[in-house]
Short mmCIF file of C-alpha atoms in Angstrom, two decimals:
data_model
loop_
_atom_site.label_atom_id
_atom_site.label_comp_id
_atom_site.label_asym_id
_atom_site.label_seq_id
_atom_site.Cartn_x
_atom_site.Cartn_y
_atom_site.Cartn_z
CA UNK A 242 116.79 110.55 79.21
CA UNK A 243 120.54 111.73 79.12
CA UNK A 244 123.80 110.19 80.00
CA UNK A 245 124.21 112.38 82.33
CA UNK A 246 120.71 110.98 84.27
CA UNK A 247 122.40 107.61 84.34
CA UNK A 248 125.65 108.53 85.71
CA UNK A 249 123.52 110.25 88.65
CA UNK A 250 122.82 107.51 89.97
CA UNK A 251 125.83 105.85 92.00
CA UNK A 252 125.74 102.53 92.00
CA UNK A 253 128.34 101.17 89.70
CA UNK A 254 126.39 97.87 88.95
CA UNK A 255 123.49 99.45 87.82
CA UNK A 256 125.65 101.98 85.79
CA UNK A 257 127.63 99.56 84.05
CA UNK A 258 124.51 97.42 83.19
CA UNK A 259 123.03 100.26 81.80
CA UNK A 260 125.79 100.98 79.56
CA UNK A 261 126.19 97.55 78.31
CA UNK A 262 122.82 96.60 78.18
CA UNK A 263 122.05 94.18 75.33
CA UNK A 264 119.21 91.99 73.76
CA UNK A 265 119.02 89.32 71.91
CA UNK A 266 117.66 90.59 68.54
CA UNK A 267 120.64 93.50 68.68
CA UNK A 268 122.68 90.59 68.65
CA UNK A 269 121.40 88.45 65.76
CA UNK A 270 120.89 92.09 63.87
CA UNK A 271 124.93 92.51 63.85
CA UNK A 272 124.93 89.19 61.82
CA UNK A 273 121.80 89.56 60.18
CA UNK A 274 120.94 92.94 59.94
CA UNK A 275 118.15 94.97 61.21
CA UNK A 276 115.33 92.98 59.30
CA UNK A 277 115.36 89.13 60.12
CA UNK A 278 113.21 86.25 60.06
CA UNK A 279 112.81 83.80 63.11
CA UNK A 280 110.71 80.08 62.90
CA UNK A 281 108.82 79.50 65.85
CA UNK A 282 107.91 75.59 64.68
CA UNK A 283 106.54 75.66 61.52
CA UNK A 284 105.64 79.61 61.33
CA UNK A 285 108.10 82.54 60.73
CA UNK A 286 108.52 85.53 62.71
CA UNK A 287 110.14 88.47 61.11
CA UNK A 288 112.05 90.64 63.66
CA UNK A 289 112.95 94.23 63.37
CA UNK A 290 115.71 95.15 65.00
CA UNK A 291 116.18 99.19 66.37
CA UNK A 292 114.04 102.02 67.35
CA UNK A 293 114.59 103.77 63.78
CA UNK A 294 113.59 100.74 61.89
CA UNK A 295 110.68 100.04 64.33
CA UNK A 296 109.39 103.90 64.58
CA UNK A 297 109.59 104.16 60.53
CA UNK A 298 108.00 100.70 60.07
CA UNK A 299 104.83 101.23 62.54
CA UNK A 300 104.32 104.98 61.58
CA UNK A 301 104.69 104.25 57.34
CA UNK A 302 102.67 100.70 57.47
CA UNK A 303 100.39 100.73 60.01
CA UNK A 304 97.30 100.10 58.21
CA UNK A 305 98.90 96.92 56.50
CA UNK A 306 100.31 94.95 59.46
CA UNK A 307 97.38 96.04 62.24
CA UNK A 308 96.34 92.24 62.57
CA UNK A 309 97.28 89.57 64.84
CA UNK A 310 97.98 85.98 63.64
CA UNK A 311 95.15 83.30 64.70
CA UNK A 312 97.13 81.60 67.13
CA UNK A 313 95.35 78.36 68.98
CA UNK A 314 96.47 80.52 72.67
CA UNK A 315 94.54 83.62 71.31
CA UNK A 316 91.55 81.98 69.72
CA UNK A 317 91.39 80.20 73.43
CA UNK A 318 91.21 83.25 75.46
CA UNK A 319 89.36 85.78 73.05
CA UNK A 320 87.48 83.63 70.59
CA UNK A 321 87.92 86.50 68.44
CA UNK A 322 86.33 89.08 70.14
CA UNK A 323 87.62 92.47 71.87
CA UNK A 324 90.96 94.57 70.45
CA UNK A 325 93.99 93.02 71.87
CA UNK A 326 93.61 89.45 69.46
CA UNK A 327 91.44 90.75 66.91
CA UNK A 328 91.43 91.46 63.56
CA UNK A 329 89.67 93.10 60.71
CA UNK A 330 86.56 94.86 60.93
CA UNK A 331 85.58 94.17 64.57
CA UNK A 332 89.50 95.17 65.31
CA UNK A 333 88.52 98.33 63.41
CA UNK A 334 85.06 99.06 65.04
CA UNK A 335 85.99 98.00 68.65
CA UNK A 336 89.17 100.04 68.90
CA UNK A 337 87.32 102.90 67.33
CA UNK A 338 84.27 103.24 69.15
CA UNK A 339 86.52 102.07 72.85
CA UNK A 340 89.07 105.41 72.17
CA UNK A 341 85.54 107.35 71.88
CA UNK A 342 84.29 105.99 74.85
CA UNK A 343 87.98 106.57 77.01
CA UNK A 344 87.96 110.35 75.65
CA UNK A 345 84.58 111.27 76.55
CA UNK A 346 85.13 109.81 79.64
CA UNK A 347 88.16 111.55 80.39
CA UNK A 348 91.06 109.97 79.80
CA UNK A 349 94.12 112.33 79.67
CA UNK A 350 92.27 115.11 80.69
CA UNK A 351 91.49 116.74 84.27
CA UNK A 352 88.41 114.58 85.07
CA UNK A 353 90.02 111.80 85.40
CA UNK A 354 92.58 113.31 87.79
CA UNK A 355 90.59 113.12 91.03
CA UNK A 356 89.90 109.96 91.08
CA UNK A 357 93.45 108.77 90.43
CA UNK A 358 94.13 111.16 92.97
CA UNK A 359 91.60 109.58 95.53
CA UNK A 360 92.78 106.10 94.93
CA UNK A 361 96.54 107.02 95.39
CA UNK A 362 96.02 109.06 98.78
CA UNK A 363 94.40 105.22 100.10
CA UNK A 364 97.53 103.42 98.64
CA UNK A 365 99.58 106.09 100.76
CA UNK A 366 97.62 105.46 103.57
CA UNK A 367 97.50 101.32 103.31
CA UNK A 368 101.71 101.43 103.26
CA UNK A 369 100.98 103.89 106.19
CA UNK A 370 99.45 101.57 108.02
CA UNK A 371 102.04 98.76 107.48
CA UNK A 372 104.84 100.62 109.21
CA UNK A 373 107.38 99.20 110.55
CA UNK A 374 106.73 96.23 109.13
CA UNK A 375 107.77 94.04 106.08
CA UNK A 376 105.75 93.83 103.46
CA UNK A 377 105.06 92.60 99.80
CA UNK A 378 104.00 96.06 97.51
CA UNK A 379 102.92 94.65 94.34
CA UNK A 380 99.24 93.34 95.63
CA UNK A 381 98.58 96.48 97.11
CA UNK A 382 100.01 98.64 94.41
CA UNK A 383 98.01 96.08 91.73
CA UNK A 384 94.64 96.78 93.80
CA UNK A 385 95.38 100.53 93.17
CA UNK A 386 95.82 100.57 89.98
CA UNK A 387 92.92 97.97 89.20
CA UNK A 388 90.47 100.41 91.30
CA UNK A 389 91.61 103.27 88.59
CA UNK A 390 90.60 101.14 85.82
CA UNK A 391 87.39 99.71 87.49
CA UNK A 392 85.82 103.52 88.30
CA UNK A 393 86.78 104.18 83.96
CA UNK A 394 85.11 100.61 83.33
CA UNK A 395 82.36 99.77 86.21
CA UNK A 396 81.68 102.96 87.32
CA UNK A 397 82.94 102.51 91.30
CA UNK A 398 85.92 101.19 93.35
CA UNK A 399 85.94 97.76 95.30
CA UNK A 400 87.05 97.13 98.41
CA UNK A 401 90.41 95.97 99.47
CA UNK A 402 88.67 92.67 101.06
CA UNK A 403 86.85 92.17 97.90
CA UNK A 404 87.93 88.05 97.10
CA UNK A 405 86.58 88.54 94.14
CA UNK A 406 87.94 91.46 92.59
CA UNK A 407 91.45 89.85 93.88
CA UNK A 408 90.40 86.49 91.27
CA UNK A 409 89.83 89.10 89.11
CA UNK A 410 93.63 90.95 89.02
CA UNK A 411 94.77 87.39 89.04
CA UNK A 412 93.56 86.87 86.05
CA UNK A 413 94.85 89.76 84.54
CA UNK A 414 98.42 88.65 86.21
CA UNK A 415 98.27 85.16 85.28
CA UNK A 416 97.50 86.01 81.55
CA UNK A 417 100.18 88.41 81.19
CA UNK A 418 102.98 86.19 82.28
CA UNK A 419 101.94 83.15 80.80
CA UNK A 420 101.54 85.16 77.46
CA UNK A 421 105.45 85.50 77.52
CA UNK A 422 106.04 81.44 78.88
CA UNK A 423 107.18 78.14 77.11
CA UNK A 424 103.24 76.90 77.86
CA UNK A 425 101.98 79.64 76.01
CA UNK A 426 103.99 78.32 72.76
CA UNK A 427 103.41 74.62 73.67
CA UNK A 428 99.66 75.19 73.36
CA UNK A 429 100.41 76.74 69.82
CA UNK A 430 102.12 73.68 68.84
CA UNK A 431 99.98 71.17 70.18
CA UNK A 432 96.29 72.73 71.27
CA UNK A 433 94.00 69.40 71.41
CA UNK A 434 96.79 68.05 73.22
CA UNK A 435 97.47 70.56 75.73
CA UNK A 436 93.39 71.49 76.20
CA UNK A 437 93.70 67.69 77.92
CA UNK A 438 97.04 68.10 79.82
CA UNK A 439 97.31 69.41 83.28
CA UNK A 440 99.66 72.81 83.86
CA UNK A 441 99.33 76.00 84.04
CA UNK A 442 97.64 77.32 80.79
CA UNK A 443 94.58 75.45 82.97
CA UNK A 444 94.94 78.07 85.43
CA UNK A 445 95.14 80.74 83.38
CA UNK A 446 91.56 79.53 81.45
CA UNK A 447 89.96 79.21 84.75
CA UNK A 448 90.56 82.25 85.57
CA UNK A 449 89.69 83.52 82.33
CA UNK A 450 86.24 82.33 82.77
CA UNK A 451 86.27 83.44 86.09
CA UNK A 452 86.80 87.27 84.74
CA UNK A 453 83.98 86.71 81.77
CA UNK A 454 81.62 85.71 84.82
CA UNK A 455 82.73 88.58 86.69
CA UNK A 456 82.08 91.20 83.86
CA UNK A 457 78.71 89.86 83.02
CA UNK A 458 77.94 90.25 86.74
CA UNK A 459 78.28 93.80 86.12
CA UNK A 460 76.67 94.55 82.84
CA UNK A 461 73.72 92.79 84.11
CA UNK A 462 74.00 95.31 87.32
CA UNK A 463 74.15 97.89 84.66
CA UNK A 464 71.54 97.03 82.57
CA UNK A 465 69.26 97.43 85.65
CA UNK A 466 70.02 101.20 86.15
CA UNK A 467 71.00 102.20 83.45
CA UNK A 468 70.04 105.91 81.91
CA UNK A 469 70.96 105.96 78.48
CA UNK A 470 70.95 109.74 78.02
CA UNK A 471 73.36 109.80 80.96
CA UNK A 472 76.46 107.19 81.17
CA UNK A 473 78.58 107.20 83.48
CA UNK A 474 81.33 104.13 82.58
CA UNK A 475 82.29 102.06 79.70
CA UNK A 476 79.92 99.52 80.15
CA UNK A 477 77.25 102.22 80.39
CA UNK A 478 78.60 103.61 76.76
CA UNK A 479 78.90 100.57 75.08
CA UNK A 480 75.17 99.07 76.79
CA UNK A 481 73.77 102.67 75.19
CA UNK A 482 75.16 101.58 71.72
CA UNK A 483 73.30 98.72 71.60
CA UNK A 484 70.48 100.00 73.02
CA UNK A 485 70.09 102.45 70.24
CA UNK A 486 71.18 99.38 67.48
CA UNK A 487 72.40 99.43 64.22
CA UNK A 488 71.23 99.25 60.84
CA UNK A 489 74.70 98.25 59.89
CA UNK A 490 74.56 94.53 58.86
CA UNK A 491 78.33 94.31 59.33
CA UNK A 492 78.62 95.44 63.25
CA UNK A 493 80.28 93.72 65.50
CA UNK A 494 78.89 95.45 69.07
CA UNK A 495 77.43 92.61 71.08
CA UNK A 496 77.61 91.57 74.69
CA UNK A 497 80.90 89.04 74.25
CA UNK A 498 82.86 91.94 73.01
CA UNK A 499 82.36 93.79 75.68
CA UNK A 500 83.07 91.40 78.13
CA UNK A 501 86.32 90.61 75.89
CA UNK A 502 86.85 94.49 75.59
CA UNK A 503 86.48 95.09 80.25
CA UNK A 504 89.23 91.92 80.04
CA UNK A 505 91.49 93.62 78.60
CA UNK A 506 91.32 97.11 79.83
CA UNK A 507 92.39 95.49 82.87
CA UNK A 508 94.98 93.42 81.19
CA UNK A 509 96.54 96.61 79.93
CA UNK A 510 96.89 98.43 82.89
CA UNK A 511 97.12 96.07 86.06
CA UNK A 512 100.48 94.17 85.01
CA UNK A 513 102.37 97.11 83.52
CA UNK A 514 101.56 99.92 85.44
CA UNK A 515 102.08 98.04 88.96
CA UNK A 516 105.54 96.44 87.61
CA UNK A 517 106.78 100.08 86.67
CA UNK A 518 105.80 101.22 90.49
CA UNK A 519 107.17 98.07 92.08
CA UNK A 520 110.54 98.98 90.18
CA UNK A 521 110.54 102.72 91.36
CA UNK A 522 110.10 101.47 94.74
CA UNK A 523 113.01 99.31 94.11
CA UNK A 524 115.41 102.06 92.77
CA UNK A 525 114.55 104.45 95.33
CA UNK A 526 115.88 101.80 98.31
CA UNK A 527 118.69 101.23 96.09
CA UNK A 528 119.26 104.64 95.55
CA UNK A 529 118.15 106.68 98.67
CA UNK A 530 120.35 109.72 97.68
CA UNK A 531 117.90 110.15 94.13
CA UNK A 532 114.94 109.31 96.92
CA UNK A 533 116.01 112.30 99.34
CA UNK A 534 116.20 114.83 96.64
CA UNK A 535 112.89 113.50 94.98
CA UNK A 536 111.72 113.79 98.52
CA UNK A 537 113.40 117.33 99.36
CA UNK A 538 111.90 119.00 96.05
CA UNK A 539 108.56 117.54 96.90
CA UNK A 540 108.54 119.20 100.07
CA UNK A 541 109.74 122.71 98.77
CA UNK A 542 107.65 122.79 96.00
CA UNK A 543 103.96 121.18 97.39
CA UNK A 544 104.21 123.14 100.88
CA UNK A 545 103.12 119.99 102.75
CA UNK A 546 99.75 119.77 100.47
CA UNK A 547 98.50 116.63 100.69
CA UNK A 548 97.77 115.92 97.29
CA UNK A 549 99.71 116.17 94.12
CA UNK A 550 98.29 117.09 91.20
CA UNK A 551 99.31 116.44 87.15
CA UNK A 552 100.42 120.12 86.79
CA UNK A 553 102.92 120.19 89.33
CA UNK A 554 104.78 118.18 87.04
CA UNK A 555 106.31 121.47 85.78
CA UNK A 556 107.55 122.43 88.90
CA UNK A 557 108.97 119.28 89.35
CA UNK A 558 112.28 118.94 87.34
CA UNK A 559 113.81 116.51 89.10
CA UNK A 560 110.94 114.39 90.25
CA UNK A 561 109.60 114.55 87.00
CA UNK A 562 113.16 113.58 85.63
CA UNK A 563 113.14 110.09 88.03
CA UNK A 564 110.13 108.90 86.77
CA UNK A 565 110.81 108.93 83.66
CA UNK A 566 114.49 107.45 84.27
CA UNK A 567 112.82 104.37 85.70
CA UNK A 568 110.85 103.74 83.17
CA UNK A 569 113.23 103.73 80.36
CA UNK A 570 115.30 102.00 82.60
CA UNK A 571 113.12 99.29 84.07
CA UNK A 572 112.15 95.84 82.54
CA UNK A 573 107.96 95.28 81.85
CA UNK A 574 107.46 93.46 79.04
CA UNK A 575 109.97 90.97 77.27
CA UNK A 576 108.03 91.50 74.36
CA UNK A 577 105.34 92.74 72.59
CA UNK A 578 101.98 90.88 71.05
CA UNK A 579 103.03 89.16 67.33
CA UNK A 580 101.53 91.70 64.71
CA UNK A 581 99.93 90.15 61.38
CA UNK A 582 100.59 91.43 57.97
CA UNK A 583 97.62 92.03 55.75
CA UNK A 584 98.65 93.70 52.50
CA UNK A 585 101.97 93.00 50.49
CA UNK A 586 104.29 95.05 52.26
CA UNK A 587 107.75 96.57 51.36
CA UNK A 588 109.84 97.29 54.57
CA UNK A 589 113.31 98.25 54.42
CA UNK A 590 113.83 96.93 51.33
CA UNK A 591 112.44 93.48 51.78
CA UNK A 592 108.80 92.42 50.27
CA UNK A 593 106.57 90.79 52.50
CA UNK A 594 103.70 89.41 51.25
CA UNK A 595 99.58 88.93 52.53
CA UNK A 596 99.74 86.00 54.99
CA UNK A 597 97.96 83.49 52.64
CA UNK A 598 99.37 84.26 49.80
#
């Protein structure tokens, strides 16, 4: 987004901290440069610094640094299995056959659109009903956005009374943030220790479990009605493939990677996508001017329909304009999950080598 899209919006606080906006790696990289290595304890991190350096890096070398480091945290939640902490082949065949799996069942194209649209019409409806009265978004919003991801995965919506379901988004919370915490890093260090302390890394194993229970409550719902020339979620997809089996000797499709898979569709799209909405929401009481005219172009270009569709986004210059604003403007993630290197690698000028070797 412009300069220009910044300085529309008035409030000098926000404008100034968007000008001067800094991180912590842009400020070793003026002393170090661009390419630098951190220790975390005993194991270095090597940092690069700028959206150049990143882009060129993860576009040129993708294939050599596309695994993830065998942390004690990530062995503890994913015992190897699903996308997210994997590596090697069942990285490779997992991510593979999942992006079949989200394509065929519609992701990015129209089909998907009216259920996202049904779900958002309740959300407008549930702040509806709260009128008048204050109120905390981010459960409701995180329901929404859970019940998008649960008709892709399980096939059907729950209900906003479902306890369960709420464990469930929990989990997906609780991992997230304690991903990014001084626990998470403490139960690197010291695992046996910390599998025997109280605190919350605890919590977030509970619930976990909880969320493997949960998924296996479905795919055995699933394997009971199940038509394998007809399925209808990702459970149903992946259920067919090993229905049909492999003569492969090397696959890795089984029932835990699934379950580790369903985890962390979730995972993906709870936290983020309800933190970016919770922050719109934020800059449009901040900043009711930008709200009116969002709200003003709405009304002149939908004609009062009740229902907004993907396309409109072209007759939607300005709307289309906030959205994307806030989120290169809001704050999600403090950082991404630590990549692996496996092949010698030569990136901007510095040799990095197999870990192992």
């Amino acid at each position: 987004m412009s300069e220009a899209m910044i300085g529309s919006f008035k409030c000098p606080k926000l404008k100034e901290a968007a000008a001067n906006r800094t991180c912590p790696d842009s400020k070793l990289a003026k002393t170090y440069g661009n390419t630098f290595t951190l220790w975390l304890g005993q194991s270095p991190a090597i940092v690069l610094n700028g959206c150049q350096a990143i882009r060129n890096t993860l576009m040129t070398h993708s294939e050599e640094m596309a695994g993830r480091p065998a942390t004690p945290i990530f062995e503890r939640l994913s015992r190897g299995k699903g996308v997210v902490f994997s590596s090697g082949e069942n990285w490779k065949q997992q991510r593979r056959f999942s992006l079949m799996i989200l394509r065929n069942l519609g992701l990015g194209k129209k089909s998907l659109e009216g259920q996202i649209a049904e779900v958002a019409q309740n959300l407008v409806e549930s702040f509806a009903s709260n009128k008048g009265i204050a109120l905390d978004p981010e459960p409701i919003l995180a329901q929404s956005v859970a019940n998008v991801t649960s008709a892709v995965v399980f096939g059907h919506h729950f209900s906003k009374d479902d306890n369960g379901f709420h464990q469930f988004i929990e989990g997906s919370n609780s991992t997230a943030r304690f991903l990014g915490s001084v626990w998470a890093r403490l139960f690197d260090a010291f695992p046996r220790l910390m599998e025997l302390l109280p605190g919350p890394h605890q919590t977030v194993f509970r619930l976990n479990d909880f969320q493997s229970r949960f998924v296996k409550e479905e795919i055995e719902s699933h394997w009971e009605k199940i038509i394998p020339e007809e399925p209808q979620d990702f459970i149903d997809f992946y259920l067919t493939k090993l229905v049909k089996g492999s003569d492969d000797a090397t696959t890795t499709f089984d029932q835990d990677n699934l379950i580790r898979l369903a985890i962390e569709l979730f995972g993906a799209s709870i936290e983020t996508t309800t933190s970016t909405l919770c922050w719109a929401l934020l800059y449009m009481m901040t900043q009711p001017d930008i709200q009116e005219k969002v709200q003003k172009e709405l009304d002149a270009v939908l004609d009062e329909s009740p229902v907004i569709q993907y396309e409109d986004r072209k007759r939607l210059p300005y709307t289309n304009a906030v959205i994307h604003e806030i989120q290169r403007y809001c704050n999600i993630q403090g950082m991404g999950i630590f990549r692996q290197v496996v092949k010698d690698v030569s990136l901007l000028g510095y040799t990095i080598g197999k870990v192992g070797c």
